[in-house]
Amino acid sequence: MSSEIMTSVLSGLDILYSWIWGAPLLILLTGIGIYLTIALRGLQFRYLGYALKLVFGSRKAHPEAEGQGDISHFESLMTALAATIGIGNIAGVATAITVGGFGALFWMWVTALLGMATKYAEAILAVKYRVTDARGEMCGGPMYFIESGLGWKWLAGSFAFFGAVAALGGGNMLQANSVADVMRTMFHVDPWWSGVIVACLTGFTLLGGIKSIGKVASLLVPFMALFYIAGASIILMYHYERIPGAIMAIMTQAFTGQAAFGGFVGSTMLLALRVGVSRGLMTSEAGLGTASIAAAAAKTDLPGRQALVSMTGSFLATIIMCSVTGLVLGVTNVFGQLDAQGKLLNGASMTVAAFDSVFSGGGYVVTIGLILFAFTTLLGWAYYGEKCVEYLCGIKSVAIYRILFTLVIIPGAVLELDIVWKISDVFNGLMAFPNLIALCALSGVVISETRLFLNVLKAEQEAAKEAAALLENS
């Protein structure tokens, strides 16, 4: 592709991105989050502790939570987090800060906190309206609850189409390119070899379907998250006295804006807000609807129980993981610095520079984390994409899509992917529209299902207290 055509395409995508991520989507995203938070009376805050116990507690501690499904609560969440925790938590945070200043992180927090209610609603609808396909696997997500709950097949088909394309772009090629880039930079591995190796590992995992993906994700996601957080904690402890200043910068620049892009040009609050919301959506998937596809596969007795589990994904991916990256960038003062070639540090290179500034080999923590994050993101999005294609074209199309998804990894590892970044943002926004419209239209169902679930939960808790009291008095 010639440079003139490349420039024209990028310019067109920039215009499309600005239009999609303009006021209507920002208002819809934040508006539905605020409305659901109020309508559900802050459920995401009141029941966060119980939700985390469901995720990380033993199955024996919550036998009532078992029900029909393909994978456990934990495996379902790890599959969703596999797709959610990716380069957005390392490179995406740095890019957002470069463009919108540290205030962008504040708006990522707001998006995630409100998005927990949104994600709860997506999951409760996904489980309520899920179906069983010819292989006996659960199928659910926005395309199913839009069709079954509203009867709007055209809107359901739109979501599925946008989801399938986004999976091949941002969920596949972008991740493969990130792995190839760090492997070439840090270990001098040819991108073609990186692409072939990642494609083989991905294809082998996909053969086992959601159960195989769930098992791999439940092993890799906790390990990679703890590994990355451990490395970041060393940096934060080393610069502990700078943490208050970094937090202050995040809070104040949310309403003033200070971007490094272009050499510390002042960015407006709207820019910080737009970048923060779009990156908050990317890192938490709240409002995107894709995480509910994994939620629909969970073994659960009630939609509300899995919905609580699903909403913790926003908390873990954005409030925890992105905050760790943002604080590291803040305390190491790499914001606005130039690299050896005189280019402004941005993306993963900024995060690598931050880690390297404190201890020798710190960049390898970022490198290993980035490789694992990108690989698990590939797996999660492969499942999302195949379910979208299955909805559009039937179950026979899944095998073909898996082959296509695996093969696309190889060119993705080699190509320059400025265009794919843009396409990823555009299709993420396009996916959000039908999902959010459906959440608005089906909010009454969400509220009624929540009331039923909370009544059951209250009865269970009272029964547990009575049993504990009898045991204590015996």
PDB file of N, CA, C and O in Angstrom, residues 331-376:
ATOM      1  N   VAL A 331       5.064   7.872  38.686  1.00  0.00           N
ATOM      2  CA  VAL A 331       6.153   8.021  39.664  1.00  0.00           C
ATOM      3  C   VAL A 331       7.541   7.971  39.019  1.00  0.00           C
ATOM      4  O   VAL A 331       8.519   8.408  39.621  1.00  0.00           O
ATOM      5  N   THR A 332       7.645   7.439  37.792  1.00  0.00           N
ATOM      6  CA  THR A 332       8.956   7.322  37.145  1.00  0.00           C
ATOM      7  C   THR A 332       9.277   8.508  36.238  1.00  0.00           C
ATOM      8  O   THR A 332      10.381   8.588  35.686  1.00  0.00           O
ATOM      9  N   ASN A 333       8.312   9.408  36.057  1.00  0.00           N
ATOM     10  CA  ASN A 333       8.536  10.635  35.281  1.00  0.00           C
ATOM     11  C   ASN A 333       8.986  10.384  33.837  1.00  0.00           C
ATOM     12  O   ASN A 333       9.783  11.144  33.283  1.00  0.00           O
ATOM     13  N   VAL A 334       8.484   9.320  33.218  1.00  0.00           N
ATOM     14  CA  VAL A 334       8.830   9.050  31.813  1.00  0.00           C
ATOM     15  C   VAL A 334       7.872   9.763  30.862  1.00  0.00           C
ATOM     16  O   VAL A 334       8.123   9.794  29.652  1.00  0.00           O
ATOM     17  N   PHE A 335       6.813  10.317  31.402  1.00  0.00           N
ATOM     18  CA  PHE A 335       5.810  11.022  30.595  1.00  0.00           C
ATOM     19  C   PHE A 335       6.451  12.208  29.881  1.00  0.00           C
ATOM     20  O   PHE A 335       7.017  13.096  30.510  1.00  0.00           O
ATOM     21  N   GLY A 336       6.399  12.211  28.540  1.00  0.00           N
ATOM     22  CA  GLY A 336       6.946  13.314  27.769  1.00  0.00           C
ATOM     23  C   GLY A 336       8.401  13.158  27.369  1.00  0.00           C
ATOM     24  O   GLY A 336       8.947  14.021  26.674  1.00  0.00           O
ATOM     25  N   GLN A 337       9.063  12.082  27.798  1.00  0.00           N
ATOM     26  CA  GLN A 337      10.467  11.885  27.451  1.00  0.00           C
ATOM     27  C   GLN A 337      10.609  11.346  26.022  1.00  0.00           C
ATOM     28  O   GLN A 337       9.665  10.803  25.444  1.00  0.00           O
ATOM     29  N   LEU A 338      11.822  11.488  25.472  1.00  0.00           N
ATOM     30  CA  LEU A 338      12.116  11.005  24.126  1.00  0.00           C
ATOM     31  C   LEU A 338      12.976   9.753  24.194  1.00  0.00           C
ATOM     32  O   LEU A 338      13.735   9.562  25.148  1.00  0.00           O
ATOM     33  N   ASP A 339      12.861   8.902  23.172  1.00  0.00           N
ATOM     34  CA  ASP A 339      13.695   7.703  23.129  1.00  0.00           C
ATOM     35  C   ASP A 339      15.039   8.012  22.474  1.00  0.00           C
ATOM     36  O   ASP A 339      15.350   9.173  22.166  1.00  0.00           O
ATOM     37  N   ALA A 340      15.852   6.980  22.234  1.00  0.00           N
ATOM     38  CA  ALA A 340      17.197   7.169  21.676  1.00  0.00           C
ATOM     39  C   ALA A 340      17.160   7.763  20.273  1.00  0.00           C
ATOM     40  O   ALA A 340      18.122   8.407  19.836  1.00  0.00           O
ATOM     41  N   GLN A 341      16.060   7.577  19.549  1.00  0.00           N
ATOM     42  CA  GLN A 341      15.926   8.113  18.193  1.00  0.00           C
ATOM     43  C   GLN A 341      15.285   9.492  18.169  1.00  0.00           C
ATOM     44  O   GLN A 341      15.025  10.041  17.103  1.00  0.00           O
ATOM     45  N   GLY A 342      15.006  10.033  19.362  1.00  0.00           N
ATOM     46  CA  GLY A 342      14.416  11.360  19.436  1.00  0.00           C
ATOM     47  C   GLY A 342      12.909  11.375  19.294  1.00  0.00           C
ATOM     48  O   GLY A 342      12.301  12.432  19.143  1.00  0.00           O
ATOM     49  N   LYS A 343      12.292  10.194  19.327  1.00  0.00           N
ATOM     50  CA  LYS A 343      10.836  10.105  19.229  1.00  0.00           C
ATOM     51  C   LYS A 343      10.218  10.102  20.616  1.00  0.00           C
ATOM     52  O   LYS A 343      10.796   9.601  21.571  1.00  0.00           O
ATOM     53  N   LEU A 344       9.011  10.668  20.707  1.00  0.00           N
ATOM     54  CA  LEU A 344       8.305  10.722  21.976  1.00  0.00           C
ATOM     55  C   LEU A 344       7.958   9.314  22.450  1.00  0.00           C
ATOM     56  O   LEU A 344       7.424   8.509  21.678  1.00  0.00           O
ATOM     57  N   LEU A 345       8.285   9.001  23.690  1.00  0.00           N
ATOM     58  CA  LEU A 345       7.925   7.694  24.247  1.00  0.00           C
ATOM     59  C   LEU A 345       6.411   7.552  24.286  1.00  0.00           C
ATOM     60  O   LEU A 345       5.695   8.451  24.731  1.00  0.00           O
ATOM     61  N   ASN A 346       5.935   6.405  23.849  1.00  0.00           N
ATOM     62  CA  ASN A 346       4.501   6.179  23.793  1.00  0.00           C
ATOM     63  C   ASN A 346       4.250   4.681  23.845  1.00  0.00           C
ATOM     64  O   ASN A 346       5.137   3.874  23.555  1.00  0.00           O
ATOM     65  N   GLY A 347       3.053   4.295  24.230  1.00  0.00           N
ATOM     66  CA  GLY A 347       2.680   2.892  24.230  1.00  0.00           C
ATOM     67  C   GLY A 347       3.562   2.041  25.124  1.00  0.00           C
ATOM     68  O   GLY A 347       4.016   2.457  26.185  1.00  0.00           O
ATOM     69  N   ALA A 348       3.829   0.817  24.639  1.00  0.00           N
ATOM     70  CA  ALA A 348       4.607  -0.138  25.433  1.00  0.00           C
ATOM     71  C   ALA A 348       6.018   0.365  25.701  1.00  0.00           C
ATOM     72  O   ALA A 348       6.598   0.069  26.754  1.00  0.00           O
ATOM     73  N   SER A 349       6.586   1.135  24.760  1.00  0.00           N
ATOM     74  CA  SER A 349       7.956   1.630  24.947  1.00  0.00           C
ATOM     75  C   SER A 349       8.047   2.548  26.163  1.00  0.00           C
ATOM     76  O   SER A 349       9.064   2.571  26.859  1.00  0.00           O
ATOM     77  N   MET A 350       6.987   3.300  26.449  1.00  0.00           N
ATOM     78  CA  MET A 350       6.982   4.161  27.624  1.00  0.00           C
ATOM     79  C   MET A 350       6.948   3.322  28.902  1.00  0.00           C
ATOM     80  O   MET A 350       7.666   3.604  29.871  1.00  0.00           O
ATOM     81  N   THR A 351       6.135   2.267  28.898  1.00  0.00           N
ATOM     82  CA  THR A 351       6.043   1.399  30.074  1.00  0.00           C
ATOM     83  C   THR A 351       7.354   0.655  30.297  1.00  0.00           C
ATOM     84  O   THR A 351       7.795   0.489  31.440  1.00  0.00           O
ATOM     85  N   VAL A 352       7.989   0.192  29.211  1.00  0.00           N
ATOM     86  CA  VAL A 352       9.292  -0.473  29.322  1.00  0.00           C
ATOM     87  C   VAL A 352      10.319   0.484  29.921  1.00  0.00           C
ATOM     88  O   VAL A 352      11.098   0.116  30.817  1.00  0.00           O
ATOM     89  N   ALA A 353      10.327   1.735  29.451  1.00  0.00           N
ATOM     90  CA  ALA A 353      11.260   2.740  29.970  1.00  0.00           C
ATOM     91  C   ALA A 353      11.021   2.988  31.455  1.00  0.00           C
ATOM     92  O   ALA A 353      11.978   3.174  32.226  1.00  0.00           O
ATOM     93  N   ALA A 354       9.767   2.980  31.876  1.00  0.00           N
ATOM     94  CA  ALA A 354       9.436   3.192  33.285  1.00  0.00           C
ATOM     95  C   ALA A 354       9.992   2.068  34.153  1.00  0.00           C
ATOM     96  O   ALA A 354      10.583   2.312  35.210  1.00  0.00           O
ATOM     97  N   PHE A 355       9.820   0.824  33.715  1.00  0.00           N
ATOM     98  CA  PHE A 355      10.326  -0.317  34.477  1.00  0.00           C
ATOM     99  C   PHE A 355      11.855  -0.343  34.471  1.00  0.00           C
ATOM    100  O   PHE A 355      12.485  -0.632  35.489  1.00  0.00           O
ATOM    101  N   ASP A 356      12.460  -0.045  33.324  1.00  0.00           N
ATOM    102  CA  ASP A 356      13.924  -0.058  33.222  1.00  0.00           C
ATOM    103  C   ASP A 356      14.576   1.036  34.068  1.00  0.00           C
ATOM    104  O   ASP A 356      15.751   0.925  34.439  1.00  0.00           O
ATOM    105  N   SER A 357      13.836   2.098  34.358  1.00  0.00           N
ATOM    106  CA  SER A 357      14.413   3.219  35.099  1.00  0.00           C
ATOM    107  C   SER A 357      14.679   2.890  36.558  1.00  0.00           C
ATOM    108  O   SER A 357      15.435   3.595  37.226  1.00  0.00           O
ATOM    109  N   VAL A 358      14.085   1.819  37.056  1.00  0.00           N
ATOM    110  CA  VAL A 358      14.226   1.486  38.478  1.00  0.00           C
ATOM    111  C   VAL A 358      15.151   0.304  38.699  1.00  0.00           C
ATOM    112  O   VAL A 358      16.019   0.327  39.565  1.00  0.00           O
ATOM    113  N   PHE A 359      14.998  -0.767  37.946  1.00  0.00           N
ATOM    114  CA  PHE A 359      15.877  -1.917  38.145  1.00  0.00           C
ATOM    115  C   PHE A 359      16.257  -2.543  36.814  1.00  0.00           C
ATOM    116  O   PHE A 359      15.474  -2.544  35.867  1.00  0.00           O
ATOM    117  N   SER A 360      17.479  -3.054  36.765  1.00  0.00           N
ATOM    118  CA  SER A 360      18.005  -3.640  35.538  1.00  0.00           C
ATOM    119  C   SER A 360      17.152  -4.840  35.123  1.00  0.00           C
ATOM    120  O   SER A 360      16.832  -5.700  35.932  1.00  0.00           O
ATOM    121  N   GLY A 361      16.794  -4.860  33.858  1.00  0.00           N
ATOM    122  CA  GLY A 361      15.963  -5.950  33.366  1.00  0.00           C
ATOM    123  C   GLY A 361      14.490  -5.749  33.620  1.00  0.00           C
ATOM    124  O   GLY A 361      13.685  -6.646  33.361  1.00  0.00           O
ATOM    125  N   GLY A 362      14.112  -4.558  34.115  1.00  0.00           N
ATOM    126  CA  GLY A 362      12.697  -4.297  34.377  1.00  0.00           C
ATOM    127  C   GLY A 362      11.852  -4.390  33.127  1.00  0.00           C
ATOM    128  O   GLY A 362      10.677  -4.769  33.181  1.00  0.00           O
ATOM    129  N   GLY A 363      12.467  -4.056  31.981  1.00  0.00           N
ATOM    130  CA  GLY A 363      11.741  -4.140  30.726  1.00  0.00           C
ATOM    131  C   GLY A 363      11.303  -5.557  30.398  1.00  0.00           C
ATOM    132  O   GLY A 363      10.307  -5.752  29.694  1.00  0.00           O
ATOM    133  N   TYR A 364      12.022  -6.555  30.917  1.00  0.00           N
ATOM    134  CA  TYR A 364      11.639  -7.950  30.658  1.00  0.00           C
ATOM    135  C   TYR A 364      10.331  -8.314  31.368  1.00  0.00           C
ATOM    136  O   TYR A 364       9.591  -9.187  30.903  1.00  0.00           O
ATOM    137  N   VAL A 365      10.060  -7.643  32.499  1.00  0.00           N
ATOM    138  CA  VAL A 365       8.779  -7.861  33.175  1.00  0.00           C
ATOM    139  C   VAL A 365       7.643  -7.431  32.266  1.00  0.00           C
ATOM    140  O   VAL A 365       6.640  -8.136  32.100  1.00  0.00           O
ATOM    141  N   VAL A 366       7.819  -6.246  31.655  1.00  0.00           N
ATOM    142  CA  VAL A 366       6.812  -5.744  30.721  1.00  0.00           C
ATOM    143  C   VAL A 366       6.723  -6.648  29.497  1.00  0.00           C
ATOM    144  O   VAL A 366       5.631  -6.963  29.022  1.00  0.00           O
ATOM    145  N   THR A 367       7.878  -7.074  29.000  1.00  0.00           N
ATOM    146  CA  THR A 367       7.913  -7.913  27.800  1.00  0.00           C
ATOM    147  C   THR A 367       7.183  -9.232  28.013  1.00  0.00           C
ATOM    148  O   THR A 367       6.325  -9.627  27.214  1.00  0.00           O
ATOM    149  N   ILE A 368       7.514  -9.920  29.100  1.00  0.00           N
ATOM    150  CA  ILE A 368       6.864 -11.205  29.391  1.00  0.00           C
ATOM    151  C   ILE A 368       5.376 -11.003  29.637  1.00  0.00           C
ATOM    152  O   ILE A 368       4.530 -11.773  29.152  1.00  0.00           O
ATOM    153  N   GLY A 369       5.046  -9.957  30.392  1.00  0.00           N
ATOM    154  CA  GLY A 369       3.643  -9.659  30.650  1.00  0.00           C
ATOM    155  C   GLY A 369       2.891  -9.371  29.368  1.00  0.00           C
ATOM    156  O   GLY A 369       1.777  -9.865  29.150  1.00  0.00           O
ATOM    157  N   LEU A 370       3.511  -8.583  28.483  1.00  0.00           N
ATOM    158  CA  LEU A 370       2.870  -8.229  27.222  1.00  0.00           C
ATOM    159  C   LEU A 370       2.634  -9.461  26.354  1.00  0.00           C
ATOM    160  O   LEU A 370       1.575  -9.605  25.737  1.00  0.00           O
ATOM    161  N   ILE A 371       3.601 -10.365  26.308  1.00  0.00           N
ATOM    162  CA  ILE A 371       3.451 -11.587  25.508  1.00  0.00           C
ATOM    163  C   ILE A 371       2.301 -12.444  26.031  1.00  0.00           C
ATOM    164  O   ILE A 371       1.451 -12.915  25.263  1.00  0.00           O
ATOM    165  N   LEU A 372       2.268 -12.630  27.348  1.00  0.00           N
ATOM    166  CA  LEU A 372       1.201 -13.455  27.932  1.00  0.00           C
ATOM    167  C   LEU A 372      -0.154 -12.768  27.794  1.00  0.00           C
ATOM    168  O   LEU A 372      -1.160 -13.420  27.483  1.00  0.00           O
ATOM    169  N   PHE A 373      -0.191 -11.447  28.036  1.00  0.00           N
ATOM    170  CA  PHE A 373      -1.448 -10.713  27.895  1.00  0.00           C
ATOM    171  C   PHE A 373      -1.987 -10.838  26.470  1.00  0.00           C
ATOM    172  O   PHE A 373      -3.173 -11.086  26.260  1.00  0.00           O
ATOM    173  N   ALA A 374      -1.093 -10.632  25.498  1.00  0.00           N
ATOM    174  CA  ALA A 374      -1.521 -10.666  24.104  1.00  0.00           C
ATOM    175  C   ALA A 374      -2.002 -12.061  23.698  1.00  0.00           C
ATOM    176  O   ALA A 374      -3.000 -12.198  22.979  1.00  0.00           O
ATOM    177  N   PHE A 375      -1.309 -13.106  24.156  1.00  0.00           N
ATOM    178  CA  PHE A 375      -1.698 -14.477  23.791  1.00  0.00           C
ATOM    179  C   PHE A 375      -3.069 -14.833  24.366  1.00  0.00           C
ATOM    180  O   PHE A 375      -3.915 -15.391  23.661  1.00  0.00           O
ATOM    181  N   THR A 376      -3.289 -14.518  25.639  1.00  0.00           N
ATOM    182  CA  THR A 376      -4.589 -14.842  26.231  1.00  0.00           C
ATOM    183  C   THR A 376      -5.703 -13.994  25.627  1.00  0.00           C
ATOM    184  O   THR A 376      -6.846 -14.445  25.514  1.00  0.00           O
TER     185      THR A 376
END
